[in-house]
Short mmCIF file of C-alpha atoms and ligand atoms in Angstrom, two decimals:
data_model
loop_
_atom_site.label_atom_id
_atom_site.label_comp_id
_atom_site.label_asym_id
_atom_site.label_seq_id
_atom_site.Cartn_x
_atom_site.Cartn_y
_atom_site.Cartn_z
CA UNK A 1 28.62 119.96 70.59
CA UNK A 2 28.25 121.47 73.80
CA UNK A 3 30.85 123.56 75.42
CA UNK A 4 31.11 124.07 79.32
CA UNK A 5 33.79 125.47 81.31
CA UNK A 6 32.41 125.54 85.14
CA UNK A 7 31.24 123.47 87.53
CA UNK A 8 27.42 125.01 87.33
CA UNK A 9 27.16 124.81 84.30
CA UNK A 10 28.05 121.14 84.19
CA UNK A 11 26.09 120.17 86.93
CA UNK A 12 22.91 121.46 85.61
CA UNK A 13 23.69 119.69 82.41
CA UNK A 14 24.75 116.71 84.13
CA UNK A 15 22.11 116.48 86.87
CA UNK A 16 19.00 115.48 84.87
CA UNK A 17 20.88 112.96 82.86
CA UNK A 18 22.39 111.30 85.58
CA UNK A 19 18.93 111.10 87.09
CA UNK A 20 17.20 109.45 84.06
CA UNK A 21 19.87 106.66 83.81
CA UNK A 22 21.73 108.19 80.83
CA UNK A 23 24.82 106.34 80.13
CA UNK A 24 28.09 108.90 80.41
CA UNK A 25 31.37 107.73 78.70
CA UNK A 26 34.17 110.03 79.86
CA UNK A 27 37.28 110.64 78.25
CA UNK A 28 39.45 113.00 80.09
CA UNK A 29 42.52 114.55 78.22
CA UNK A 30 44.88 117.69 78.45
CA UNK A 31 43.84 118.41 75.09
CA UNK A 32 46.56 119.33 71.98
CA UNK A 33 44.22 116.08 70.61
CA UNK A 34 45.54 113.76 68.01
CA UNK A 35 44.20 110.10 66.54
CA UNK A 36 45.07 108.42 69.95
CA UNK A 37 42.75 111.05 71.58
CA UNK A 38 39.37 110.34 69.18
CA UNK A 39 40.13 106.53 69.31
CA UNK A 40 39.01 106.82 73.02
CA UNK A 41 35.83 109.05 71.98
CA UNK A 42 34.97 106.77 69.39
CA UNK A 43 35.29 103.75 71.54
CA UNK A 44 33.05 106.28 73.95
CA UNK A 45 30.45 107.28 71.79
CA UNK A 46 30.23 103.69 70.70
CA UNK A 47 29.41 102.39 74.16
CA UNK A 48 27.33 105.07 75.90
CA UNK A 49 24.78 107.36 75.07
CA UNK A 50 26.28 110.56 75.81
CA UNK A 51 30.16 111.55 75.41
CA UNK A 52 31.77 113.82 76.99
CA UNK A 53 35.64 115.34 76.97
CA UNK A 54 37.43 117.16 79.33
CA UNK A 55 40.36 119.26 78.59
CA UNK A 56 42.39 120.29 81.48
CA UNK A 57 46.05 120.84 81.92
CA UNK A 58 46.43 119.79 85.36
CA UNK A 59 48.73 122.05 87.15
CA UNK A 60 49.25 119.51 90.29
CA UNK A 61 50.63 116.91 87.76
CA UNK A 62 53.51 118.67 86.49
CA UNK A 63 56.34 117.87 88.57
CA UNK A 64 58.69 120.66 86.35
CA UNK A 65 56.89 123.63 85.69
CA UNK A 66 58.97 123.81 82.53
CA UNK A 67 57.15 121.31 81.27
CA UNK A 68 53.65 122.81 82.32
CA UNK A 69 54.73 125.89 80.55
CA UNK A 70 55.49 124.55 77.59
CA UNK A 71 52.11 122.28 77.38
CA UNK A 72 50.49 122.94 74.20
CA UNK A 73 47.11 124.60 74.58
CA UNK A 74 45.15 124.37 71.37
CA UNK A 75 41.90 124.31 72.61
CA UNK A 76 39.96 126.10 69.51
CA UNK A 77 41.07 123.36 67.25
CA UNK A 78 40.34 120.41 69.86
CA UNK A 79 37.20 121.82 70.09
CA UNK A 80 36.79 121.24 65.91
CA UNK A 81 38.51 117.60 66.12
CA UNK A 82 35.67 116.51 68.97
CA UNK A 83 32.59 118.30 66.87
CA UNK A 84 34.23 116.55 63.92
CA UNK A 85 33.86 112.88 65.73
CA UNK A 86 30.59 113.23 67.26
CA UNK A 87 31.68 114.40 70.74
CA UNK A 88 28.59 115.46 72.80
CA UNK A 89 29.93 117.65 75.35
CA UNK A 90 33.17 119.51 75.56
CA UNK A 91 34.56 120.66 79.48
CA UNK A 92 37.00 123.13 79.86
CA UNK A 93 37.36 124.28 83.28
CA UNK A 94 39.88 126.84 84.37
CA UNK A 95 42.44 126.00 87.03
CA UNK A 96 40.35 128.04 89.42
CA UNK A 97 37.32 126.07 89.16
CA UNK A 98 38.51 123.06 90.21
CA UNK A 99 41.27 124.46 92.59
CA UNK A 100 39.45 127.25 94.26
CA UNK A 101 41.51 126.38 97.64
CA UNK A 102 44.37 126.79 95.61
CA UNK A 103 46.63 123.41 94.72
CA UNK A 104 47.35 121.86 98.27
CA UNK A 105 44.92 119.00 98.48
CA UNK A 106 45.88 115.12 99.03
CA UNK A 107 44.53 112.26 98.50
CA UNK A 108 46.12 108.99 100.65
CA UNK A 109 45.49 105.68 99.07
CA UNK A 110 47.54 102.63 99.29
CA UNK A 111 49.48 102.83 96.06
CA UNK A 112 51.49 99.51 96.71
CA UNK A 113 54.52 100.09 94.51
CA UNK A 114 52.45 102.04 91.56
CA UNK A 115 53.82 105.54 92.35
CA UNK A 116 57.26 104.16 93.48
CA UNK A 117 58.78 102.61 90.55
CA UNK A 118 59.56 104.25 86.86
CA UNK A 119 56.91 107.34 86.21
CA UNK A 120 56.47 107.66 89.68
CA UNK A 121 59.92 107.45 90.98
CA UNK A 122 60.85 110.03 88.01
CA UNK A 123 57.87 112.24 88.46
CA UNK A 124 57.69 112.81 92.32
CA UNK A 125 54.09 113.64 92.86
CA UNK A 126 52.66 112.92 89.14
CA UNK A 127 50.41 110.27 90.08
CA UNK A 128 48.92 111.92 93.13
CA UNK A 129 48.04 115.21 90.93
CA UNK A 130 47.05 112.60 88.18
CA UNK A 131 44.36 110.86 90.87
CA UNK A 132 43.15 113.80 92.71
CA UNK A 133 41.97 115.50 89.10
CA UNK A 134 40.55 112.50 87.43
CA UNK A 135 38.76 111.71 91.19
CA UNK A 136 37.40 115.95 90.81
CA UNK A 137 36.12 115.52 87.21
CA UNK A 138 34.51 112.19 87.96
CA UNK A 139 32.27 113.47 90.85
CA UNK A 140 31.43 116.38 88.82
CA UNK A 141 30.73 114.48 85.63
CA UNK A 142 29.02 111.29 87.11
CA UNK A 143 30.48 108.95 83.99
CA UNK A 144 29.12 105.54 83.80
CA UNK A 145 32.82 104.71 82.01
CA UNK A 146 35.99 106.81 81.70
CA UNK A 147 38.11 105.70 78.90
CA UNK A 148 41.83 106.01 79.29
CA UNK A 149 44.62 104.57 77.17
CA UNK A 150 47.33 102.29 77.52
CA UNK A 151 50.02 104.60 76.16
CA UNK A 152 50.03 105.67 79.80
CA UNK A 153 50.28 101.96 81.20
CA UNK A 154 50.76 103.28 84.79
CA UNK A 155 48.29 106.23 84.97
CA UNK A 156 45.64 103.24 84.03
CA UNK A 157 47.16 100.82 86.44
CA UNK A 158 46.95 104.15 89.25
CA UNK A 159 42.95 104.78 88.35
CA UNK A 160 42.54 101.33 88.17
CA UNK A 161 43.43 100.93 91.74
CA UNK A 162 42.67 104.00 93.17
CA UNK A 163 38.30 103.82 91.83
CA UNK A 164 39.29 99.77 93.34
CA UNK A 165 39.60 101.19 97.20
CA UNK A 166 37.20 104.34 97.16
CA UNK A 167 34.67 102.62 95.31
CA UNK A 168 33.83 104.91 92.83
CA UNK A 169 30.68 104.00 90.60
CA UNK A 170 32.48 104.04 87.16
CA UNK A 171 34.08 101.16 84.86
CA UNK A 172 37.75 102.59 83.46
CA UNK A 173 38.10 101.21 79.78
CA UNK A 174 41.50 100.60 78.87
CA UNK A 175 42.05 101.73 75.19
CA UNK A 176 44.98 100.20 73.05
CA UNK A 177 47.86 102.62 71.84
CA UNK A 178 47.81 104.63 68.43
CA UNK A 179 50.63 104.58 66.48
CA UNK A 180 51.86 107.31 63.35
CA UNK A 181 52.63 104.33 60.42
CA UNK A 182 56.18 104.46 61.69
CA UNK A 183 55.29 103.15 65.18
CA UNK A 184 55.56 105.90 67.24
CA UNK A 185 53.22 106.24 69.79
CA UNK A 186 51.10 109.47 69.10
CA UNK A 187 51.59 111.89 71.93
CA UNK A 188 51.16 115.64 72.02
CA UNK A 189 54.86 115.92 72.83
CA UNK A 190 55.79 114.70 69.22
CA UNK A 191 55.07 118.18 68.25
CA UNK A 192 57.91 119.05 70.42
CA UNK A 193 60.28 117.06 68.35
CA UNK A 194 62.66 118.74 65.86
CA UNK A 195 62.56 117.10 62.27
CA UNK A 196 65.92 115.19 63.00
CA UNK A 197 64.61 113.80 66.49
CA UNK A 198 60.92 112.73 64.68
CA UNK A 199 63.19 110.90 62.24
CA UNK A 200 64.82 109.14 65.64
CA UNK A 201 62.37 108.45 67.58
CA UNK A 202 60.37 105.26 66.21
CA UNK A 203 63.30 103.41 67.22
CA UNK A 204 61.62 103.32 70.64
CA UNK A 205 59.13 101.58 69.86
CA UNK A 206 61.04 99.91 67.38
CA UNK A 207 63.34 98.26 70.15
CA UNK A 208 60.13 97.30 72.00
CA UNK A 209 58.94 95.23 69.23
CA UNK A 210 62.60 93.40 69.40
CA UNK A 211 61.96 93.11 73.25
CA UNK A 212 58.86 91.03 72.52
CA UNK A 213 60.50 89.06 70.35
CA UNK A 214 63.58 87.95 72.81
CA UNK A 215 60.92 87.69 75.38
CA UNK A 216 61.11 84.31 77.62
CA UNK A 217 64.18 83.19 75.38
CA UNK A 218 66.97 85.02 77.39
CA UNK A 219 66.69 86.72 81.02
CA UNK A 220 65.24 89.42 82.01
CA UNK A 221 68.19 91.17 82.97
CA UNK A 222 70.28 90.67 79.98
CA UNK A 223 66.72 91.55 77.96
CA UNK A 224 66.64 94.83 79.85
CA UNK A 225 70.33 95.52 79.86
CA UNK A 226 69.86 95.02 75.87
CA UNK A 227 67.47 97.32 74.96
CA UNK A 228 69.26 99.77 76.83
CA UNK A 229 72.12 99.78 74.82
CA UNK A 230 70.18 99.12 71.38
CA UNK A 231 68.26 102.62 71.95
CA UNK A 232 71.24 103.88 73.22
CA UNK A 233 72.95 103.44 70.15
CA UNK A 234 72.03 106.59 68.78
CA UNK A 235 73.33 109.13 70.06
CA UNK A 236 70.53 111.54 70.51
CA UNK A 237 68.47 109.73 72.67
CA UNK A 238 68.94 109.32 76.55
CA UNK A 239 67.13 106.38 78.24
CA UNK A 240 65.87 107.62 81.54
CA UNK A 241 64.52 104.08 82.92
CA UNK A 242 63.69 100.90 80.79
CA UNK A 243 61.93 97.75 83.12
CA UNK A 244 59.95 94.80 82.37
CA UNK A 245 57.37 95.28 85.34
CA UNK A 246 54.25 93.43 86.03
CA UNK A 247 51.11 94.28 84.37
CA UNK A 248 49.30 95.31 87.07
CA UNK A 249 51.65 96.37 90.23
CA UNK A 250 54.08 96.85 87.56
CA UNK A 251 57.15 95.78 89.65
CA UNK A 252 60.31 94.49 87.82
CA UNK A 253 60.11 90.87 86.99
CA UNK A 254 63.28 89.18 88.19
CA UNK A 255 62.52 85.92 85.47
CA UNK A 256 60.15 85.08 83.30
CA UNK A 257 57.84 82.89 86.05
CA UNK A 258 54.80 85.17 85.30
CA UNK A 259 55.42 85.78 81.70
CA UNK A 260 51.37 86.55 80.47
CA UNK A 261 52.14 89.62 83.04
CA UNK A 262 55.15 91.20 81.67
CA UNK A 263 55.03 94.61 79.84
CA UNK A 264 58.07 96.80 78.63
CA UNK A 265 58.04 100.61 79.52
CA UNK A 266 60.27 102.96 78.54
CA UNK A 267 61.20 106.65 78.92
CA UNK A 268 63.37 108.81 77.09
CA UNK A 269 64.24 112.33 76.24
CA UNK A 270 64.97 113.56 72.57
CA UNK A 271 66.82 116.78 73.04
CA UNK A 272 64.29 118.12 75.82
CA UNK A 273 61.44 116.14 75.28
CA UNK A 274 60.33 113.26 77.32
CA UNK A 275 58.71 110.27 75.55
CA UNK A 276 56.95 106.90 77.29
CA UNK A 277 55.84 104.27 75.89
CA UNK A 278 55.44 100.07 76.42
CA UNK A 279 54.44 96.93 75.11
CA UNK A 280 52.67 93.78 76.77
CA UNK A 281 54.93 91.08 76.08
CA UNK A 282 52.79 88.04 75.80
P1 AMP F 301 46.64 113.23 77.77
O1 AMP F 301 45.91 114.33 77.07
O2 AMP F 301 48.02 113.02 77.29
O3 AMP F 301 46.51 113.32 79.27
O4 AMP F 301 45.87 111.89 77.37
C1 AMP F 301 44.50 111.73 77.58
C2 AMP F 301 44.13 110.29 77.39
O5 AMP F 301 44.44 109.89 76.05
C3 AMP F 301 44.90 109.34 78.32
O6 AMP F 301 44.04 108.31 78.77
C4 AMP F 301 45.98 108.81 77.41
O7 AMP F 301 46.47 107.55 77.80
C5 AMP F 301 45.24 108.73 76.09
N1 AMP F 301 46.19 108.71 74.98
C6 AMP F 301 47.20 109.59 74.75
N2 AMP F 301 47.91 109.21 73.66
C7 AMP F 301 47.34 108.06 73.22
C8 AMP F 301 47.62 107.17 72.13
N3 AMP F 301 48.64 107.39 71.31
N4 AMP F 301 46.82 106.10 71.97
C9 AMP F 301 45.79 105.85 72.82
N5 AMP F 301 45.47 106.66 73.86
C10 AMP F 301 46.24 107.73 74.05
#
């Protein structure tokens, strides 16, 4: 596997591939990989003749630098997980190769109600860090698709709609969620979690799984209110939102009119730790 951490380097890897039609799957990730990770390079490698990662902790995407912080960098051992699977090209800028104005860039695009509600009404900011890195690494790594998963439902739903209005020459792959055999979604914050909180948290997506099953058969409200309280029920976890939003502008359903649409998100802290996750309903 090949290992690249600036921008000339990459584009004189990149450059004659691009230019004899090589096709580029792109996973981009801010590394501490696990299972959920390689199921996007092996979906990758599957589809496209060359495969590349990118591990980046994007500064402009933290909206607690806390949080950024406390990231876990583990990039020697990524670098052994994505040799392992077959990964062609590992990229590993620093901060100061892709922000060498320093961190004060935009990037306007009408985000309809996607950076509003739940992730982006919690995380002022996230999305539009989120966008203007994965918008950097395309241009400098040309992909022909970028694979990203549904564990983050709205960061999809946000590159979905932001390569929609500039155009951009690349197909996003959504990639279903991996789970650990107790159901909760695999995340590099689990490795946050103290052994009491692991034991706690598959009730999220346990509750999620209940969700699907009331689906349609009482309302949405009372569904929403519901789950609340269920997760709520023990006492180390604090539910910061819970909604049953619309798959693709992901605004709260009032009633179950447009049920193929609805998904359940949810966010919630164990002790300091803040998990997400959802579930498409239908
Ligand atoms: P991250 O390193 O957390 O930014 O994630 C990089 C990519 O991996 C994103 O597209 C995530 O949605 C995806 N990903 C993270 N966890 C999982 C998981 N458990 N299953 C599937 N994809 C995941």
């Amino acid at each position: 596997m090949k290992q690249l951490s600036t921008l000339r380097e990459m584009e004189r890897f990149i450059t004659p591939l691009t230019e004899n039609g090589t096709s580029i799957g792109f996973v981009p990730t801010m590394g501490a990989l696990h299972e959920g990770h390689l199921s996007l390079i092996r979906r990758a490698k599957a589809e496209n003749q060359l495969t590349l990662c990118s591990v980046f902790v994007n500064p402009i995407q933290f909206n607690n630098p806390e949080d950024l912080a406390k990231y876990p960098r583990t990039l020697s051992t990524d670098a052994k997980m994505l040799e392992k699977v077959g990964c062609d090209v590992l990229f590993s800028p620093g901060a100061e190769e892709l922000y060498p104005q320093g961190t004060t860039e935009s990037l306007e695009l009408d985000w309809g109600m996607l950076d509003k509600v739940m992730e982006g009404k919690f995380r002022p900011g996230h999305f539009k860090g989120v966008a203007i890195v994965v918008k950097k690494l395309f241009s400098i790594t040309h992909p022909t698709r970028a694979y990203f998963g549904k564990k983050d439902y709205q960061q999809l739903a946000v590159i979905r709609r932001m390569v929609e209005q500039l155009r951009l020459p690349v197909t996003i792959i959504p990639c279903d969620t991996v789970r650990e055999p107790d159901g909760l979604a695999m995340s590099s914050r689990n490795l946050r979690l103290t052994i009491a909180e692991r034991q706690v948290a598959p009730v999220i997506y346990e509750v999620l799984c209940q969700v699907r099953e009331k689906a349609g058969k009482i309302p949405v409200k009372d569904l929403r209110e519901w789950a609340i309280r269920k997760i709520q029920e023990h006492p180390s976890i604090r539910v910061e939102y819970f909604e049953i939003g619309d798959k693709e502008t992901l605004i709260p359903l009032e009633n179950w009119s447009l049920k193929s649409r609805a998904v359940a998100f949810i966010a919630a802290f164990l002790g300091d730790v803040r998990l997400i996750d959802n579930l498409e309903l239908f």
